[in-house]
Short mmCIF file of C-alpha atoms and ligand atoms in Angstrom, two decimals:
data_model
loop_
_atom_site.label_atom_id
_atom_site.label_comp_id
_atom_site.label_asym_id
_atom_site.label_seq_id
_atom_site.Cartn_x
_atom_site.Cartn_y
_atom_site.Cartn_z
CA MET A 1 -0.02 -0.10 0.02
CA GLN A 2 2.81 2.61 1.08
CA GLU A 3 4.64 1.47 -2.29
CA LYS A 4 1.52 2.36 -4.40
CA PHE A 5 0.92 5.70 -2.72
CA ASN A 6 4.84 6.63 -3.21
CA VAL A 7 4.35 5.62 -6.87
CA ILE A 8 1.42 8.20 -7.48
CA LYS A 9 3.26 10.79 -5.35
CA GLN A 10 6.21 10.52 -7.61
CA GLU A 11 4.17 10.47 -10.61
CA ALA A 12 2.38 13.56 -9.85
CA GLN A 13 5.53 15.39 -8.76
CA GLU A 14 7.08 14.68 -12.04
CA ALA A 15 4.17 15.80 -14.42
CA ILE A 16 3.35 19.01 -12.51
CA ARG A 17 6.94 19.85 -12.63
CA LYS A 18 6.63 19.75 -16.29
CA VAL A 19 3.35 21.72 -16.53
CA SER A 20 3.84 24.92 -18.48
CA SER A 21 0.41 26.51 -18.50
CA LEU A 22 -2.84 26.91 -16.29
CA ALA A 23 -4.50 24.75 -18.72
CA GLU A 24 -2.02 21.92 -18.18
CA LEU A 25 -2.35 22.57 -14.41
CA GLU A 26 -6.04 22.21 -14.40
CA GLU A 27 -5.48 18.65 -16.45
CA ALA A 28 -2.94 17.54 -13.92
CA ARG A 29 -4.97 18.11 -11.01
CA VAL A 30 -8.00 16.00 -12.82
CA ARG A 31 -5.50 13.49 -13.36
CA PHE A 32 -4.15 13.24 -10.09
CA LEU A 33 -7.01 14.23 -7.66
CA GLY A 34 -10.00 13.73 -9.82
CA ARG A 35 -12.47 11.04 -9.30
CA LYS A 36 -10.69 8.67 -12.05
CA SER A 37 -7.38 9.51 -10.43
CA LYS A 38 -5.15 6.65 -9.44
CA LEU A 39 -5.46 7.83 -5.85
CA ALA A 40 -9.51 7.77 -5.95
CA SER A 41 -9.19 4.06 -7.46
CA LEU A 42 -6.37 3.07 -4.66
CA SER A 43 -9.03 4.43 -1.96
CA ALA A 44 -11.96 2.56 -3.40
CA THR A 45 -9.82 -0.87 -2.42
CA PHE A 46 -9.88 0.12 1.14
CA SER A 47 -12.95 -1.62 1.97
CA GLY A 48 -11.31 -4.69 1.04
CA LEU A 49 -8.76 -4.23 3.66
CA GLU A 50 -8.24 -5.51 7.11
CA PRO A 51 -10.54 -3.37 9.59
CA SER A 52 -6.98 -2.69 11.52
CA GLN A 53 -5.25 -1.79 8.28
CA ARG A 54 -7.86 0.89 7.12
CA PRO A 55 -6.71 3.82 9.48
CA GLU A 56 -3.28 3.65 8.21
CA ALA A 57 -4.25 3.56 4.83
CA GLY A 58 -6.62 6.34 5.34
CA ARG A 59 -3.99 8.37 6.89
CA LEU A 60 -1.63 7.82 3.82
CA PHE A 61 -4.21 8.69 1.54
CA ASN A 62 -4.88 12.14 3.08
CA GLU A 63 -1.15 13.01 3.49
CA VAL A 64 -0.79 12.29 -0.60
CA LYS A 65 -3.68 14.27 -1.24
CA VAL A 66 -2.60 16.99 0.63
CA PHE A 67 1.01 16.84 -0.70
CA ILE A 68 -0.25 17.01 -4.32
CA ALA A 69 -2.79 19.53 -3.51
CA GLY A 70 0.26 21.58 -2.27
CA ILE A 71 2.64 21.28 -5.39
CA LEU A 72 -0.34 21.98 -7.63
CA GLU A 73 -0.88 25.27 -5.65
CA GLU A 74 3.00 25.89 -5.58
CA LYS A 75 2.74 25.70 -9.44
CA LYS A 76 -0.26 27.81 -9.82
CA LYS A 77 1.55 30.67 -8.16
CA THR A 78 4.25 30.77 -10.59
CA PHE A 79 1.86 31.50 -13.48
CA SER A 80 -0.24 34.01 -11.84
CA PHE A 81 2.93 35.95 -10.59
CA SER A 82 4.09 35.98 -14.21
CA LYS A 83 0.70 37.07 -15.48
CA GLU A 84 0.48 39.95 -12.90
CA ARG A 85 4.19 41.14 -13.62
CA ILE A 86 4.58 44.41 -15.29
CA ASP A 87 6.58 44.71 -18.56
CA ILE A 88 7.84 48.20 -18.23
CA THR A 89 9.49 47.84 -21.69
CA PHE A 90 6.18 47.18 -23.25
CA PRO A 91 5.01 49.79 -25.60
CA SER A 92 1.85 51.65 -24.14
CA LYS A 93 -1.37 52.35 -25.62
CA LYS A 94 -2.08 55.60 -27.13
CA THR A 95 -4.14 57.82 -25.03
CA ASP A 96 -5.75 60.85 -26.59
CA THR A 97 -5.38 64.20 -24.15
CA ALA A 98 -7.64 67.01 -24.27
CA THR A 99 -5.83 70.44 -25.45
CA LYS A 100 -7.24 73.91 -25.84
CA HIS A 101 -9.96 74.45 -28.50
CA PRO A 102 -8.51 76.79 -31.19
CA LEU A 103 -11.05 79.44 -30.32
CA SER A 104 -9.84 79.28 -26.75
CA SER A 105 -6.06 79.91 -27.50
CA VAL A 106 -7.19 82.66 -29.64
CA VAL A 107 -9.28 84.37 -26.94
CA ARG A 108 -6.40 83.90 -24.51
CA THR A 109 -3.94 85.67 -26.77
CA MET A 110 -6.27 88.43 -27.35
CA CYS A 111 -6.70 88.94 -23.81
CA HIS A 112 -3.05 88.76 -22.90
CA ILE A 113 -2.22 91.49 -25.55
CA PHE A 114 -4.63 93.81 -24.07
CA GLU A 115 -3.70 93.00 -20.37
CA ALA A 116 -0.22 94.05 -21.27
CA ILE A 117 -1.36 97.44 -21.54
CA GLY A 118 -3.53 97.62 -18.83
CA PHE A 119 -6.82 96.31 -19.29
CA GLU A 120 -8.77 94.17 -16.81
CA ILE A 121 -10.32 90.93 -18.20
CA GLN A 122 -13.66 90.37 -16.90
CA GLU A 123 -16.68 87.96 -17.69
CA GLY A 124 -20.11 89.22 -18.35
CA ALA A 125 -23.69 87.41 -18.67
CA GLU A 126 -24.92 85.34 -21.40
CA ILE A 127 -28.41 86.07 -20.36
CA GLU A 128 -29.56 89.52 -20.35
CA ASP A 129 -32.52 91.61 -20.38
CA GLU A 130 -33.57 93.92 -23.13
CA TRP A 131 -32.35 97.03 -21.18
CA TYR A 132 -29.07 95.79 -21.01
CA ASN A 133 -28.87 94.54 -24.39
CA PHE A 134 -30.51 97.61 -26.06
CA GLN A 135 -32.06 100.30 -24.11
CA ALA A 136 -28.82 101.12 -21.95
CA LEU A 137 -27.02 101.15 -25.44
CA ASN A 138 -29.04 103.57 -26.70
CA ILE A 139 -30.97 101.21 -29.02
CA PRO A 140 -34.64 102.27 -27.99
CA LEU A 141 -36.77 99.33 -28.17
CA GLU A 142 -38.54 100.33 -31.49
CA HIS A 143 -35.04 101.19 -33.28
CA PRO A 144 -34.93 99.57 -36.70
CA SER A 145 -31.03 98.65 -35.87
CA ARG A 146 -32.40 96.10 -33.37
CA ASP A 147 -33.36 93.71 -36.22
CA ALA A 148 -29.71 92.96 -36.82
CA PHE A 149 -29.30 92.10 -33.15
CA ASP A 150 -32.66 90.64 -32.38
CA THR A 151 -31.96 87.43 -30.78
CA PHE A 152 -33.54 84.44 -28.47
CA TYR A 153 -35.89 85.47 -25.91
CA LEU A 154 -36.20 83.29 -23.00
CA ASP A 155 -39.40 82.00 -21.81
CA LEU A 156 -38.56 83.57 -18.23
CA PRO A 157 -41.07 85.99 -16.47
CA ALA A 158 -39.80 89.44 -17.50
CA GLN A 159 -38.60 91.95 -15.18
CA GLY A 160 -40.75 94.80 -15.07
CA LYS A 161 -41.09 95.70 -19.04
CA TYR A 162 -37.94 94.03 -20.15
CA LYS A 163 -37.77 90.50 -21.61
CA TYR A 164 -34.85 87.99 -21.12
CA LEU A 165 -32.62 87.21 -23.80
CA LEU A 166 -29.60 85.73 -25.16
CA ARG A 167 -27.15 88.52 -25.34
CA SER A 168 -26.59 89.46 -29.12
CA HIS A 169 -23.11 91.02 -28.55
CA THR A 170 -20.82 91.55 -25.74
CA SER A 171 -21.56 95.38 -25.43
CA PRO A 172 -24.24 95.01 -22.39
CA SER A 173 -21.22 94.09 -20.50
CA GLN A 174 -19.86 97.50 -20.65
CA ILE A 175 -23.25 98.84 -19.11
CA ARG A 176 -22.50 96.24 -15.99
CA LEU A 177 -18.93 97.23 -15.67
CA MET A 178 -19.68 100.72 -15.86
CA LYS A 179 -22.55 100.56 -13.20
CA LYS A 180 -20.55 98.75 -10.96
CA ARG A 181 -17.13 100.37 -11.06
CA LYS A 182 -16.01 104.10 -10.86
CA PRO A 183 -13.62 105.54 -13.55
CA PRO A 184 -10.93 105.18 -14.76
CA LEU A 185 -12.12 102.05 -16.42
CA ALA A 186 -10.34 99.58 -18.68
CA PHE A 187 -11.92 96.36 -19.52
CA VAL A 188 -11.67 93.48 -21.90
CA VAL A 189 -14.65 91.05 -21.90
CA PRO A 190 -14.55 87.84 -24.02
CA GLY A 191 -17.69 85.61 -24.35
CA ARG A 192 -20.15 84.08 -26.18
CA VAL A 193 -22.84 85.79 -28.32
CA TYR A 194 -26.08 84.72 -30.16
CA ARG A 195 -27.95 86.04 -33.27
CA PRO A 196 -30.68 84.46 -35.27
CA ASP A 197 -28.60 84.02 -38.14
CA ASN A 198 -28.67 81.07 -40.76
CA VAL A 199 -25.41 79.13 -40.61
CA ASP A 200 -23.14 78.97 -43.28
CA ALA A 201 -19.55 79.25 -44.29
CA SER A 202 -19.09 82.78 -42.58
CA HIS A 203 -22.49 82.76 -40.28
CA SER A 204 -23.23 80.82 -36.96
CA PHE A 205 -26.34 81.51 -34.65
CA MET A 206 -23.67 81.35 -31.73
CA PHE A 207 -20.16 83.01 -32.16
CA HIS A 208 -17.66 84.50 -29.83
CA GLN A 209 -16.75 88.49 -29.40
CA VAL A 210 -14.17 90.47 -27.36
CA GLU A 211 -15.29 93.61 -25.91
CA GLY A 212 -13.08 96.24 -25.17
CA PHE A 213 -13.52 99.82 -23.71
CA ALA A 214 -11.88 102.45 -21.65
CA VAL A 215 -13.52 105.39 -19.72
CA ASP A 216 -11.52 108.36 -18.10
CA ARG A 217 -11.35 112.02 -18.15
CA ASP A 218 -9.56 112.69 -21.38
CA ILE A 219 -9.94 109.94 -23.43
CA THR A 220 -9.85 110.42 -27.25
CA PHE A 221 -10.38 108.86 -30.56
CA ALA A 222 -6.63 108.85 -30.81
CA HIS A 223 -6.30 106.42 -27.68
CA LEU A 224 -8.53 104.21 -29.49
CA LYS A 225 -6.65 104.16 -32.75
CA GLY A 226 -3.64 103.59 -30.78
CA THR A 227 -4.98 100.86 -28.83
CA LEU A 228 -6.41 99.20 -32.14
CA LEU A 229 -3.28 99.34 -33.93
CA TYR A 230 -1.22 98.02 -30.82
CA PHE A 231 -3.52 95.13 -30.88
CA ALA A 232 -3.19 94.20 -34.63
CA LYS A 233 0.73 94.65 -34.75
CA HIS A 234 0.71 91.86 -31.83
CA MET A 235 -2.08 89.62 -32.96
CA PHE A 236 -1.06 89.45 -36.51
CA LEU A 237 1.91 91.46 -38.36
CA ASP A 238 4.09 94.00 -37.19
CA GLU A 239 3.66 95.82 -40.31
CA ALA A 240 -0.09 95.73 -39.99
CA LYS A 241 -2.03 99.20 -41.07
CA LEU A 242 -5.41 99.79 -40.02
CA ARG A 243 -8.24 101.63 -41.82
CA PHE A 244 -11.27 103.33 -39.97
CA ARG A 245 -14.40 103.50 -42.22
CA PRO A 246 -17.27 105.88 -40.74
CA HIS A 247 -20.26 103.79 -39.87
CA PHE A 248 -23.27 103.71 -37.58
CA PHE A 249 -23.54 102.06 -34.14
CA PRO A 250 -26.26 103.48 -31.63
CA PHE A 251 -23.89 103.23 -28.63
CA THR A 252 -20.98 104.95 -30.07
CA GLU A 253 -20.48 108.49 -31.62
CA PRO A 254 -18.85 108.92 -34.01
CA SER A 255 -18.35 105.10 -34.94
CA ALA A 256 -16.09 103.10 -37.34
CA GLU A 257 -15.68 99.87 -38.74
CA VAL A 258 -11.99 98.97 -38.82
CA ASP A 259 -10.26 97.07 -41.68
CA ILE A 260 -6.58 95.52 -41.41
CA SER A 261 -4.32 95.24 -44.34
CA CYS A 262 -4.52 91.81 -45.66
CA ILE A 263 -2.55 89.65 -43.70
CA ILE A 264 -2.16 87.10 -46.38
CA CYS A 265 -1.13 89.14 -49.35
CA ARG A 266 0.05 92.21 -47.25
CA GLY A 267 -2.27 94.59 -48.96
CA LYS A 268 -1.19 93.80 -52.49
CA GLY A 269 -4.84 92.08 -53.14
CA CYS A 270 -5.66 88.57 -53.12
CA SER A 271 -8.58 86.19 -52.87
CA VAL A 272 -8.91 86.29 -49.14
CA CYS A 273 -9.25 90.18 -49.32
CA LYS A 274 -11.35 90.30 -52.55
CA ARG A 275 -8.44 92.07 -54.20
CA THR A 276 -9.00 95.05 -52.08
CA GLY A 277 -6.24 94.74 -49.63
CA TRP A 278 -8.32 95.06 -46.69
CA LEU A 279 -10.11 92.92 -44.20
CA GLU A 280 -13.11 93.96 -41.88
CA ILE A 281 -12.28 93.17 -38.22
CA LEU A 282 -14.11 94.92 -35.93
CA GLY A 283 -16.68 97.88 -35.00
CA CYS A 284 -15.58 100.52 -32.54
CA GLY A 285 -16.37 104.45 -31.40
CA MET A 286 -16.57 106.68 -28.61
CA ILE A 287 -19.07 105.73 -26.06
CA HIS A 288 -22.10 107.62 -26.64
CA PRO A 289 -23.10 110.20 -23.86
CA ASN A 290 -26.28 108.62 -23.40
CA VAL A 291 -24.71 105.35 -22.59
CA LEU A 292 -22.65 106.85 -19.76
CA LYS A 293 -25.86 108.45 -18.47
CA ALA A 294 -27.61 105.45 -18.46
CA CYS A 295 -24.94 103.96 -16.23
CA GLY A 296 -24.61 107.10 -13.93
CA ILE A 297 -21.32 108.33 -15.21
CA ASP A 298 -21.03 112.22 -15.78
CA SER A 299 -20.63 112.46 -19.56
CA LYS A 300 -19.59 116.03 -19.31
CA LYS A 301 -16.61 115.02 -17.20
CA TYR A 302 -15.76 111.55 -18.73
CA GLN A 303 -15.33 110.14 -22.18
CA GLY A 304 -14.79 106.63 -23.19
CA PHE A 305 -14.06 104.44 -26.39
CA ALA A 306 -15.32 100.83 -26.86
CA PHE A 307 -14.66 98.37 -29.82
CA GLY A 308 -16.04 94.79 -30.30
CA MET A 309 -14.64 92.15 -32.41
CA GLY A 310 -15.68 88.58 -33.59
CA VAL A 311 -13.07 85.87 -32.08
CA GLU A 312 -13.79 83.52 -35.05
CA ARG A 313 -13.20 86.13 -37.68
CA ILE A 314 -9.90 86.84 -36.15
CA ALA A 315 -9.00 83.21 -35.74
CA MET A 316 -9.81 82.46 -39.35
CA LEU A 317 -7.86 85.28 -40.51
CA LYS A 318 -5.07 84.17 -38.23
CA TYR A 319 -5.03 80.60 -39.26
CA GLY A 320 -6.33 80.94 -43.01
CA ILE A 321 -9.51 78.79 -42.01
CA ASN A 322 -12.31 79.39 -44.86
CA ASP A 323 -15.40 78.00 -42.93
CA ILE A 324 -16.69 79.11 -39.40
CA ARG A 325 -18.39 75.86 -39.00
CA LEU A 326 -15.36 73.72 -38.63
CA PHE A 327 -14.93 74.96 -35.15
CA PHE A 328 -18.09 73.89 -33.75
CA GLU A 329 -18.10 70.29 -35.49
CA ASN A 330 -15.65 68.65 -32.86
CA ASP A 331 -13.97 67.07 -36.08
CA LEU A 332 -10.24 65.79 -34.48
CA ARG A 333 -8.78 66.13 -37.83
CA PHE A 334 -9.48 69.71 -38.08
CA LEU A 335 -8.60 70.38 -34.16
CA ARG A 336 -5.55 68.30 -34.18
CA GLN A 337 -4.12 70.65 -36.20
CA PHE A 338 -4.25 73.27 -33.36
CA TYR A 339 -2.62 71.12 -30.94
CA GLU A 340 -1.38 73.05 -27.84
CA VAL A 341 -0.92 72.06 -24.31
N1 LIG B 1 -21.42 95.67 -30.41
C1 LIG B 1 -21.19 95.76 -31.88
C2 LIG B 1 -21.37 94.53 -32.61
O1 LIG B 1 -21.89 93.22 -32.14
C3 LIG B 1 -19.52 96.33 -31.95
C4 LIG B 1 -19.08 97.45 -31.49
C5 LIG B 1 -18.76 97.37 -30.05
C6 LIG B 1 -19.36 98.48 -31.94
C7 LIG B 1 -18.26 98.43 -29.39
C8 LIG B 1 -18.86 99.60 -31.13
C9 LIG B 1 -18.50 99.57 -29.98
O2 LIG B 1 -21.61 94.42 -33.68
#
């Protein structure tokens, strides 16, 4: 009996030593400890033994069983160890890291340029009421120029007679800041604006603007020109020139639209500037006295200038992008070209 147990023990030991996978290990377990194993058939013969020999047979049986289970367990550990081991030389899986959207980078660059000459960066509110968006900016509710700015009204209970809406320009943030702070003031306010425009290559119902304004005792149009020229040179080209065309905005007087000498052909005339050598980049002017008054600022003592520009337009010119929709479609092939950490 002892001899037979020893043979089984040795066979198991040898076979399990040669095992080279978890699957083979499982086969070995069935072969040596399973119901059809030699060990099992040997135990079936115990009933034929003399009653006095049975306890010893049982003890041997258990000893061998525990021994085999032990070496199976030991062997198993060698596999799970190699499975969990980290191979630090293995090429890693590529992960996508988020980066700044091109519009965010452009806004940030624009803000830095103005911050460097003393403008403070602030954010306004995307939901305004008609007083901030129109009335305080010298746009009477019945004024026809409201049409171009008319926007999305909100289903919120109106405050007094003024309904809530999504702002159609960043100019209402001038009002908020002028009401809150005393001159001298110099602010730049970036943000989203909304207009009921149909979407095409150069229009979107939502886009971004950067508003800028300064109010003090002796602010003149010359300050406005100097500020915008400084901006154009830093944003685009050092040799950039500006052209001021008279224009109308209810909230500035006098008002102008500003063109920059084409940054693609440098003023010679190309398809981007439609052979004119100029590209329109913004609207601006001297803050209308009615606007100062609406904010409680004495228009006899103080003057100010204001400007507003479209961020998408600036970004399209800077990077030679010909379709505004590209900014909002989340196509990674487009966005990856502006990879910036
Ligand atoms: N708010 C004007 C617009 O959206 C731009 C502007 C801002 C013009 C400030 C003059 C002064 O078109």
